[in-house]
PDB file of C-alpha atoms in Angstrom:
ATOM      1  CA  MET A   1     137.539  48.423 156.733  1.00 45.00           C
ATOM      2  CA  CYS A   2     138.185  44.685 156.337  1.00 52.00           C
ATOM      3  CA  GLU A   3     140.302  43.467 153.449  1.00 62.00           C
ATOM      4  CA  PHE A   4     139.430  40.245 151.687  1.00 75.00           C
ATOM      5  CA  GLY A   5     142.637  38.262 151.293  1.00 78.00           C
ATOM      6  CA  ARG A   6     144.782  40.863 149.508  1.00 87.00           C
ATOM      7  CA  ARG A   7     147.499  40.897 152.170  1.00 90.00           C
ATOM      8  CA  GLY A   8     147.538  37.111 152.456  1.00 90.00           C
ATOM      9  CA  ALA A   9     147.942  36.797 148.689  1.00 91.00           C
ATOM     10  CA  GLU A  10     150.800  39.302 148.876  1.00 93.00           C
ATOM     11  CA  LEU A  11     152.632  36.975 151.278  1.00 93.00           C
ATOM     12  CA  LEU A  12     152.418  34.120 148.791  1.00 93.00           C
ATOM     13  CA  ARG A  13     153.582  36.315 145.915  1.00 93.00           C
ATOM     14  CA  GLU A  14     156.654  37.215 147.964  1.00 93.00           C
ATOM     15  CA  VAL A  15     157.647  33.558 148.290  1.00 92.00           C
ATOM     16  CA  GLN A  16     156.752  32.751 144.677  1.00 90.00           C
ATOM     17  CA  SER A  17     159.043  35.528 143.423  1.00 91.00           C
ATOM     18  CA  HIS A  18     162.102  33.660 144.777  1.00 87.00           C
ATOM     19  CA  GLY A  19     163.766  30.463 143.559  1.00 80.00           C
ATOM     20  CA  LYS A  20     163.064  26.995 144.899  1.00 79.00           C
ATOM     21  CA  ILE A  21     165.967  27.131 147.380  1.00 79.00           C
ATOM     22  CA  SER A  22     165.776  30.805 148.346  1.00 87.00           C
ATOM     23  CA  LEU A  23     163.522  32.840 150.603  1.00 92.00           C
ATOM     24  CA  PRO A  24     162.461  36.436 151.107  1.00 94.00           C
ATOM     25  CA  ALA A  25     162.971  37.816 154.605  1.00 95.00           C
ATOM     26  CA  TYR A  26     160.329  36.612 157.061  1.00 96.00           C
ATOM     27  CA  ASN A  27     157.617  39.274 156.769  1.00 95.00           C
ATOM     28  CA  GLU A  28     156.379  39.489 160.352  1.00 94.00           C
ATOM     29  CA  ASP A  29     154.729  42.888 159.815  1.00 95.00           C
ATOM     30  CA  LEU A  30     152.564  41.632 156.952  1.00 95.00           C
ATOM     31  CA  ILE A  31     151.719  38.447 158.869  1.00 95.00           C
ATOM     32  CA  ARG A  32     150.475  40.569 161.773  1.00 95.00           C
ATOM     33  CA  LEU A  33     148.307  42.566 159.367  1.00 94.00           C
ATOM     34  CA  VAL A  34     146.785  39.362 157.973  1.00 94.00           C
ATOM     35  CA  TYR A  35     146.132  38.126 161.502  1.00 93.00           C
ATOM     36  CA  SER A  36     144.519  41.474 162.373  1.00 93.00           C
ATOM     37  CA  GLU A  37     142.308  41.122 159.302  1.00 93.00           C
ATOM     38  CA  VAL A  38     141.170  37.704 160.530  1.00 93.00           C
ATOM     39  CA  GLN A  39     140.266  39.273 163.873  1.00 94.00           C
ATOM     40  CA  GLU A  40     138.323  42.047 162.101  1.00 93.00           C
ATOM     41  CA  HIS A  41     136.254  39.499 160.178  1.00 93.00           C
ATOM     42  CA  ASP A  42     135.700  37.487 163.357  1.00 94.00           C
ATOM     43  CA  LEU A  43     134.467  40.558 165.246  1.00 95.00           C
ATOM     44  CA  ALA A  44     132.141  41.405 162.347  1.00 93.00           C
ATOM     45  CA  GLN A  45     130.709  37.876 162.485  1.00 93.00           C
ATOM     46  CA  ARG A  46     130.191  38.080 166.238  1.00 94.00           C
ATOM     47  CA  HIS A  47     128.461  41.439 165.896  1.00 94.00           C
ATOM     48  CA  ILE A  48     126.034  40.110 163.290  1.00 92.00           C
ATOM     49  CA  LEU A  49     125.280  36.981 165.288  1.00 89.00           C
ATOM     50  CA  ARG A  50     124.816  38.855 168.570  1.00 91.00           C
ATOM     51  CA  ARG A  51     122.480  41.424 167.018  1.00 89.00           C
ATOM     52  CA  LEU A  52     120.292  38.779 165.373  1.00 87.00           C
ATOM     53  CA  GLU A  53     120.127  36.681 168.534  1.00 84.00           C
ATOM     54  CA  GLU A  54     119.130  39.724 170.559  1.00 84.00           C
ATOM     55  CA  GLU A  55     116.400  40.544 168.034  1.00 81.00           C
ATOM     56  CA  LYS A  56     115.149  36.959 168.114  1.00 78.00           C
ATOM     57  CA  ALA A  57     115.213  36.875 171.899  1.00 79.00           C
ATOM     58  CA  ALA A  58     113.139  40.071 172.053  1.00 78.00           C
ATOM     59  CA  GLN A  59     110.714  38.702 169.459  1.00 76.00           C
ATOM     60  CA  GLU A  60     110.369  35.471 171.409  1.00 71.00           C
ATOM     61  CA  GLU A  61     109.454  37.351 174.562  1.00 73.00           C
ATOM     62  CA  GLU A  62     106.694  39.155 172.706  1.00 73.00           C
ATOM     63  CA  GLU A  63     105.334  36.267 170.655  1.00 70.00           C
ATOM     64  CA  GLY A  64     106.475  33.162 172.512  1.00 58.00           C
ATOM     65  CA  GLY A  65     108.217  30.161 170.949  1.00 53.00           C
ATOM     66  CA  SER A  66     110.955  27.743 171.892  1.00 52.00           C
ATOM     67  CA  GLN A  67     114.708  28.451 171.691  1.00 51.00           C
ATOM     68  CA  GLU A  68     114.969  25.619 169.149  1.00 51.00           C
ATOM     69  CA  GLU A  69     112.513  27.298 166.823  1.00 50.00           C
ATOM     70  CA  GLN A  70     114.356  30.595 167.289  1.00 47.00           C
ATOM     71  CA  ARG A  71     117.708  29.190 166.211  1.00 49.00           C
ATOM     72  CA  GLY A  72     116.211  27.290 163.311  1.00 53.00           C
ATOM     73  CA  SER A  73     114.779  30.476 161.786  1.00 60.00           C
ATOM     74  CA  LEU A  74     117.650  32.848 162.687  1.00 69.00           C
ATOM     75  CA  TRP A  75     119.083  33.021 159.172  1.00 75.00           C
ATOM     76  CA  ASP A  76     115.843  32.325 157.293  1.00 77.00           C
ATOM     77  CA  ASP A  77     114.430  35.663 158.382  1.00 78.00           C
ATOM     78  CA  HIS A  78     117.618  37.621 157.613  1.00 84.00           C
ATOM     79  CA  PRO A  79     119.019  36.561 154.207  1.00 87.00           C
ATOM     80  CA  LYS A  80     121.120  39.738 153.823  1.00 90.00           C
ATOM     81  CA  GLU A  81     122.855  39.189 157.154  1.00 89.00           C
ATOM     82  CA  ALA A  82     123.316  35.507 156.331  1.00 89.00           C
ATOM     83  CA  VAL A  83     125.190  36.387 153.131  1.00 91.00           C
ATOM     84  CA  THR A  84     127.348  38.958 154.931  1.00 92.00           C
ATOM     85  CA  PHE A  85     128.170  36.439 157.668  1.00 92.00           C
ATOM     86  CA  PHE A  86     129.141  33.846 155.038  1.00 92.00           C
ATOM     87  CA  VAL A  87     131.430  36.334 153.242  1.00 92.00           C
ATOM     88  CA  HIS A  88     133.264  37.095 156.492  1.00 93.00           C
ATOM     89  CA  LEU A  89     133.595  33.364 157.194  1.00 92.00           C
ATOM     90  CA  GLN A  90     135.099  32.681 153.781  1.00 93.00           C
ATOM     91  CA  ALA A  91     137.510  35.603 154.196  1.00 92.00           C
ATOM     92  CA  ILE A  92     138.732  34.105 157.487  1.00 93.00           C
ATOM     93  CA  LYS A  93     139.241  30.689 155.886  1.00 94.00           C
ATOM     94  CA  ARG A  94     141.053  32.234 152.918  1.00 93.00           C
ATOM     95  CA  ASN A  95     143.472  34.165 155.121  1.00 94.00           C
ATOM     96  CA  LYS A  96     144.157  31.117 157.275  1.00 94.00           C
ATOM     97  CA  ARG A  97     144.973  29.116 154.135  1.00 95.00           C
ATOM     98  CA  HIS A  98     147.342  31.870 153.012  1.00 95.00           C
ATOM     99  CA  LEU A  99     149.168  31.831 156.346  1.00 96.00           C
ATOM    100  CA  LEU A 100     149.423  28.030 156.400  1.00 96.00           C
ATOM    101  CA  ILE A 101     150.701  27.847 152.806  1.00 96.00           C
ATOM    102  CA  TYR A 102     153.225  30.608 153.540  1.00 96.00           C
ATOM    103  CA  ALA A 103     154.570  28.745 156.584  1.00 96.00           C
ATOM    104  CA  LYS A 104     154.607  25.334 154.882  1.00 96.00           C
ATOM    105  CA  GLU A 105     156.361  26.566 151.737  1.00 95.00           C
ATOM    106  CA  ARG A 106     159.078  28.316 153.734  1.00 96.00           C
ATOM    107  CA  LEU A 107     159.722  25.221 155.860  1.00 96.00           C
ATOM    108  CA  SER A 108     159.731  23.009 152.763  1.00 95.00           C
ATOM    109  CA  ARG A 109     162.463  25.178 151.244  1.00 94.00           C
ATOM    110  CA  LEU A 110     164.573  24.855 154.379  1.00 95.00           C
ATOM    111  CA  GLN A 111     164.168  21.077 154.168  1.00 94.00           C
ATOM    112  CA  ARG A 112     165.055  21.145 150.468  1.00 91.00           C
ATOM    113  CA  ALA A 113     168.224  23.096 151.251  1.00 91.00           C
ATOM    114  CA  ARG A 114     169.285  20.391 153.698  1.00 92.00           C
ATOM    115  CA  TRP A 115     168.956  17.756 150.974  1.00 89.00           C
ATOM    116  CA  MET A 116     170.269  19.709 147.994  1.00 85.00           C
ATOM    117  CA  GLU A 117     172.917  21.905 149.646  1.00 85.00           C
ATOM    118  CA  ARG A 118     173.665  19.580 152.577  1.00 83.00           C
ATOM    119  CA  GLY A 119     173.475  22.619 154.823  1.00 87.00           C
ATOM    120  CA  LEU A 120     171.817  25.999 155.246  1.00 91.00           C
ATOM    121  CA  PRO A 121     173.161  28.661 152.854  1.00 90.00           C
ATOM    122  CA  PRO A 122     173.893  32.051 154.487  1.00 92.00           C
ATOM    123  CA  ALA A 123     171.144  33.771 152.469  1.00 92.00           C
ATOM    124  CA  LEU A 124     168.500  31.392 153.835  1.00 93.00           C
ATOM    125  CA  ASN A 125     169.902  31.665 157.339  1.00 94.00           C
ATOM    126  CA  ASP A 126     169.528  35.460 157.179  1.00 95.00           C
ATOM    127  CA  ALA A 127     165.989  35.301 155.727  1.00 95.00           C
ATOM    128  CA  ALA A 128     164.572  32.729 158.164  1.00 95.00           C
ATOM    129  CA  SER A 129     162.828  33.617 161.401  1.00 96.00           C
ATOM    130  CA  PRO A 130     164.154  32.323 164.774  1.00 96.00           C
ATOM    131  CA  GLN A 131     161.360  29.728 164.831  1.00 96.00           C
ATOM    132  CA  GLU A 132     162.202  28.574 161.299  1.00 97.00           C
ATOM    133  CA  LEU A 133     165.879  28.242 162.229  1.00 97.00           C
ATOM    134  CA  GLU A 134     164.887  26.147 165.240  1.00 97.00           C
ATOM    135  CA  PHE A 135     162.834  23.916 162.929  1.00 97.00           C
ATOM    136  CA  TYR A 136     165.813  23.561 160.582  1.00 97.00           C
ATOM    137  CA  ARG A 137     168.164  22.594 163.424  1.00 96.00           C
ATOM    138  CA  ASP A 138     165.722  19.950 164.662  1.00 97.00           C
ATOM    139  CA  TYR A 139     165.226  18.611 161.115  1.00 96.00           C
ATOM    140  CA  ASP A 140     168.968  18.552 160.472  1.00 95.00           C
ATOM    141  CA  LYS A 141     169.569  16.703 163.738  1.00 95.00           C
ATOM    142  CA  ALA A 142     166.850  14.130 162.995  1.00 95.00           C
ATOM    143  CA  LEU A 143     168.128  13.508 159.445  1.00 94.00           C
ATOM    144  CA  THR A 144     171.753  13.279 160.553  1.00 93.00           C
ATOM    145  CA  THR A 145     170.812  10.805 163.276  1.00 93.00           C
ATOM    146  CA  TYR A 146     168.814   8.700 160.824  1.00 93.00           C
ATOM    147  CA  MET A 147     171.709   8.541 158.353  1.00 89.00           C
ATOM    148  CA  GLY A 148     174.397   7.968 161.014  1.00 88.00           C
ATOM    149  CA  LYS A 149     176.327   4.724 161.300  1.00 84.00           C
ATOM    150  CA  ALA A 150     175.835   4.314 165.041  1.00 85.00           C
ATOM    151  CA  SER A 151     172.223   5.455 165.273  1.00 83.00           C
ATOM    152  CA  GLY A 152     170.720   4.943 161.816  1.00 85.00           C
ATOM    153  CA  ILE A 153     171.117   3.335 158.429  1.00 86.00           C
ATOM    154  CA  GLY A 154     174.776   4.238 157.917  1.00 82.00           C
ATOM    155  CA  MET A 155     174.186   5.872 154.537  1.00 80.00           C
ATOM    156  CA  ASP A 156     174.246   9.497 153.359  1.00 81.00           C
ATOM    157  CA  LEU A 157     170.965   9.866 151.498  1.00 82.00           C
ATOM    158  CA  THR A 158     171.816  13.411 150.371  1.00 83.00           C
ATOM    159  CA  LEU A 159     174.703  12.364 148.124  1.00 74.00           C
ATOM    160  CA  ASP A 160     172.619  11.855 144.988  1.00 67.00           C
ATOM    161  CA  ALA A 161     170.102  14.591 144.347  1.00 65.00           C
ATOM    162  CA  LEU A 162     168.980  12.775 141.191  1.00 65.00           C
ATOM    163  CA  PRO A 163     169.186   9.092 140.175  1.00 65.00           C
ATOM    164  CA  PRO A 164     172.563   8.548 138.436  1.00 61.00           C
ATOM    165  CA  ARG A 165     172.540   7.943 134.692  1.00 65.00           C
ATOM    166  CA  ASP A 166     175.761   5.921 134.952  1.00 68.00           C
ATOM    167  CA  LEU A 167     177.805   4.416 137.758  1.00 79.00           C
ATOM    168  CA  LEU A 168     180.802   6.554 136.780  1.00 86.00           C
ATOM    169  CA  VAL A 169     180.970  10.168 135.669  1.00 86.00           C
ATOM    170  CA  SER A 170     183.697  12.190 133.945  1.00 91.00           C
ATOM    171  CA  VAL A 171     184.603  15.400 135.731  1.00 92.00           C
ATOM    172  CA  LYS A 172     187.158  18.176 135.355  1.00 93.00           C
ATOM    173  CA  GLY A 173     188.866  19.975 138.221  1.00 91.00           C
ATOM    174  CA  LEU A 174     187.889  23.626 138.598  1.00 92.00           C
ATOM    175  CA  LYS A 175     190.595  24.444 141.148  1.00 90.00           C
ATOM    176  CA  ASP A 176     193.545  22.829 142.894  1.00 89.00           C
ATOM    177  CA  SER A 177     191.883  21.397 145.995  1.00 85.00           C
ATOM    178  CA  GLY A 178     194.538  18.971 147.198  1.00 84.00           C
ATOM    179  CA  GLU A 179     194.284  15.313 148.067  1.00 86.00           C
ATOM    180  CA  THR A 180     190.813  13.752 148.291  1.00 86.00           C
ATOM    181  CA  ILE A 181     190.067  10.280 149.613  1.00 84.00           C
ATOM    182  CA  PHE A 182     187.761   8.098 147.502  1.00 84.00           C
ATOM    183  CA  SER A 183     186.493   4.558 147.971  1.00 80.00           C
ATOM    184  CA  PHE A 184     189.114   3.277 145.520  1.00 80.00           C
ATOM    185  CA  GLY A 185     192.057   5.349 146.755  1.00 81.00           C
ATOM    186  CA  ARG A 186     193.408   8.902 146.835  1.00 83.00           C
ATOM    187  CA  TYR A 187     193.430  11.554 144.128  1.00 82.00           C
ATOM    188  CA  ASN A 188     194.928  15.027 143.958  1.00 88.00           C
ATOM    189  CA  ILE A 189     192.193  17.166 142.437  1.00 90.00           C
ATOM    190  CA  LEU A 190     193.939  19.635 140.113  1.00 91.00           C
ATOM    191  CA  LYS A 191     192.548  22.386 137.917  1.00 91.00           C
ATOM    192  CA  ASP A 192     191.707  21.391 134.310  1.00 91.00           C
ATOM    193  CA  VAL A 193     192.591  17.710 134.942  1.00 91.00           C
ATOM    194  CA  GLN A 194     189.936  15.128 134.037  1.00 91.00           C
ATOM    195  CA  TYR A 195     188.878  12.294 136.351  1.00 90.00           C
ATOM    196  CA  LEU A 196     186.515   9.334 136.177  1.00 89.00           C
ATOM    197  CA  LEU A 197     184.710   9.064 139.506  1.00 89.00           C
ATOM    198  CA  PRO A 198     181.752   7.142 140.961  1.00 86.00           C
ATOM    199  CA  CYS A 199     178.611   9.288 140.717  1.00 83.00           C
ATOM    200  CA  SER A 200     177.954   9.134 144.448  1.00 79.00           C
ATOM    201  CA  GLU A 201     181.431  10.472 145.200  1.00 85.00           C
ATOM    202  CA  ALA A 202     181.529  13.064 142.435  1.00 87.00           C
ATOM    203  CA  GLU A 203     178.210  14.643 143.415  1.00 83.00           C
ATOM    204  CA  PRO A 204     179.489  16.362 146.618  1.00 84.00           C
ATOM    205  CA  LEU A 205     182.517  17.735 144.765  1.00 88.00           C
ATOM    206  CA  ILE A 206     180.282  19.138 142.020  1.00 87.00           C
ATOM    207  CA  ARG A 207     178.067  20.824 144.608  1.00 82.00           C
ATOM    208  CA  GLU A 208     181.090  22.360 146.333  1.00 85.00           C
ATOM    209  CA  GLY A 209     182.344  23.767 143.033  1.00 87.00           C
ATOM    210  CA  LEU A 210     185.571  21.738 143.072  1.00 90.00           C
ATOM    211  CA  VAL A 211     184.833  19.886 139.830  1.00 92.00           C
ATOM    212  CA  GLU A 212     182.333  20.035 136.996  1.00 91.00           C
ATOM    213  CA  GLU A 213     180.773  17.219 135.025  1.00 89.00           C
ATOM    214  CA  ILE A 214     182.001  16.798 131.473  1.00 89.00           C
ATOM    215  CA  MET A 215     179.043  16.480 129.145  1.00 82.00           C
ATOM    216  CA  TYR A 216     179.611  14.540 125.950  1.00 73.00           C
ATOM    217  CA  GLY A 217     177.316  15.254 123.025  1.00 57.00           C
TER     218      GLY A 217
END
């Protein structure tokens, strides 16, 4: 018995249940079931169309009439079959949309991880399919090349996830991480010590958990 989009909707609920930069494991089994459902609907359509065309062909032999007239009246004489055919067609389109949205959303999250995390977190690496990992490697290579000094614009576009409120930001060391080179010189990042850093240079340290921004009320 054909299903009408339930499995495809389940795929989307899986992705929706996770955060913006996380993924459920690639559900190949459920994808195959959705694809099988599409094939079921397609076979049902073909069966309806073949049966009606055979009936029309037999009727034409008995009564005469051109092939053009036959095709023009195929659905007019069978409204019930026309509705059933349309339902199967819409079910196919719905499932295809589900599969496309599922694939696009997963790839978008891999892209977002490259910008926000500047790499692929282990959890995403484990959840992605081999094809998705290949996409990520190609995307990472293209972005790195574009931002490179020799081959691109010479600027790391992933430094600032959000537009900076100020040119400088106050941060506090969360751990002793040793000497760090900045555009204005060298600092030893020490735990519980406060620093005033350019936003673009503080952002990577905040992401890595080496410092945290000090928020003033």
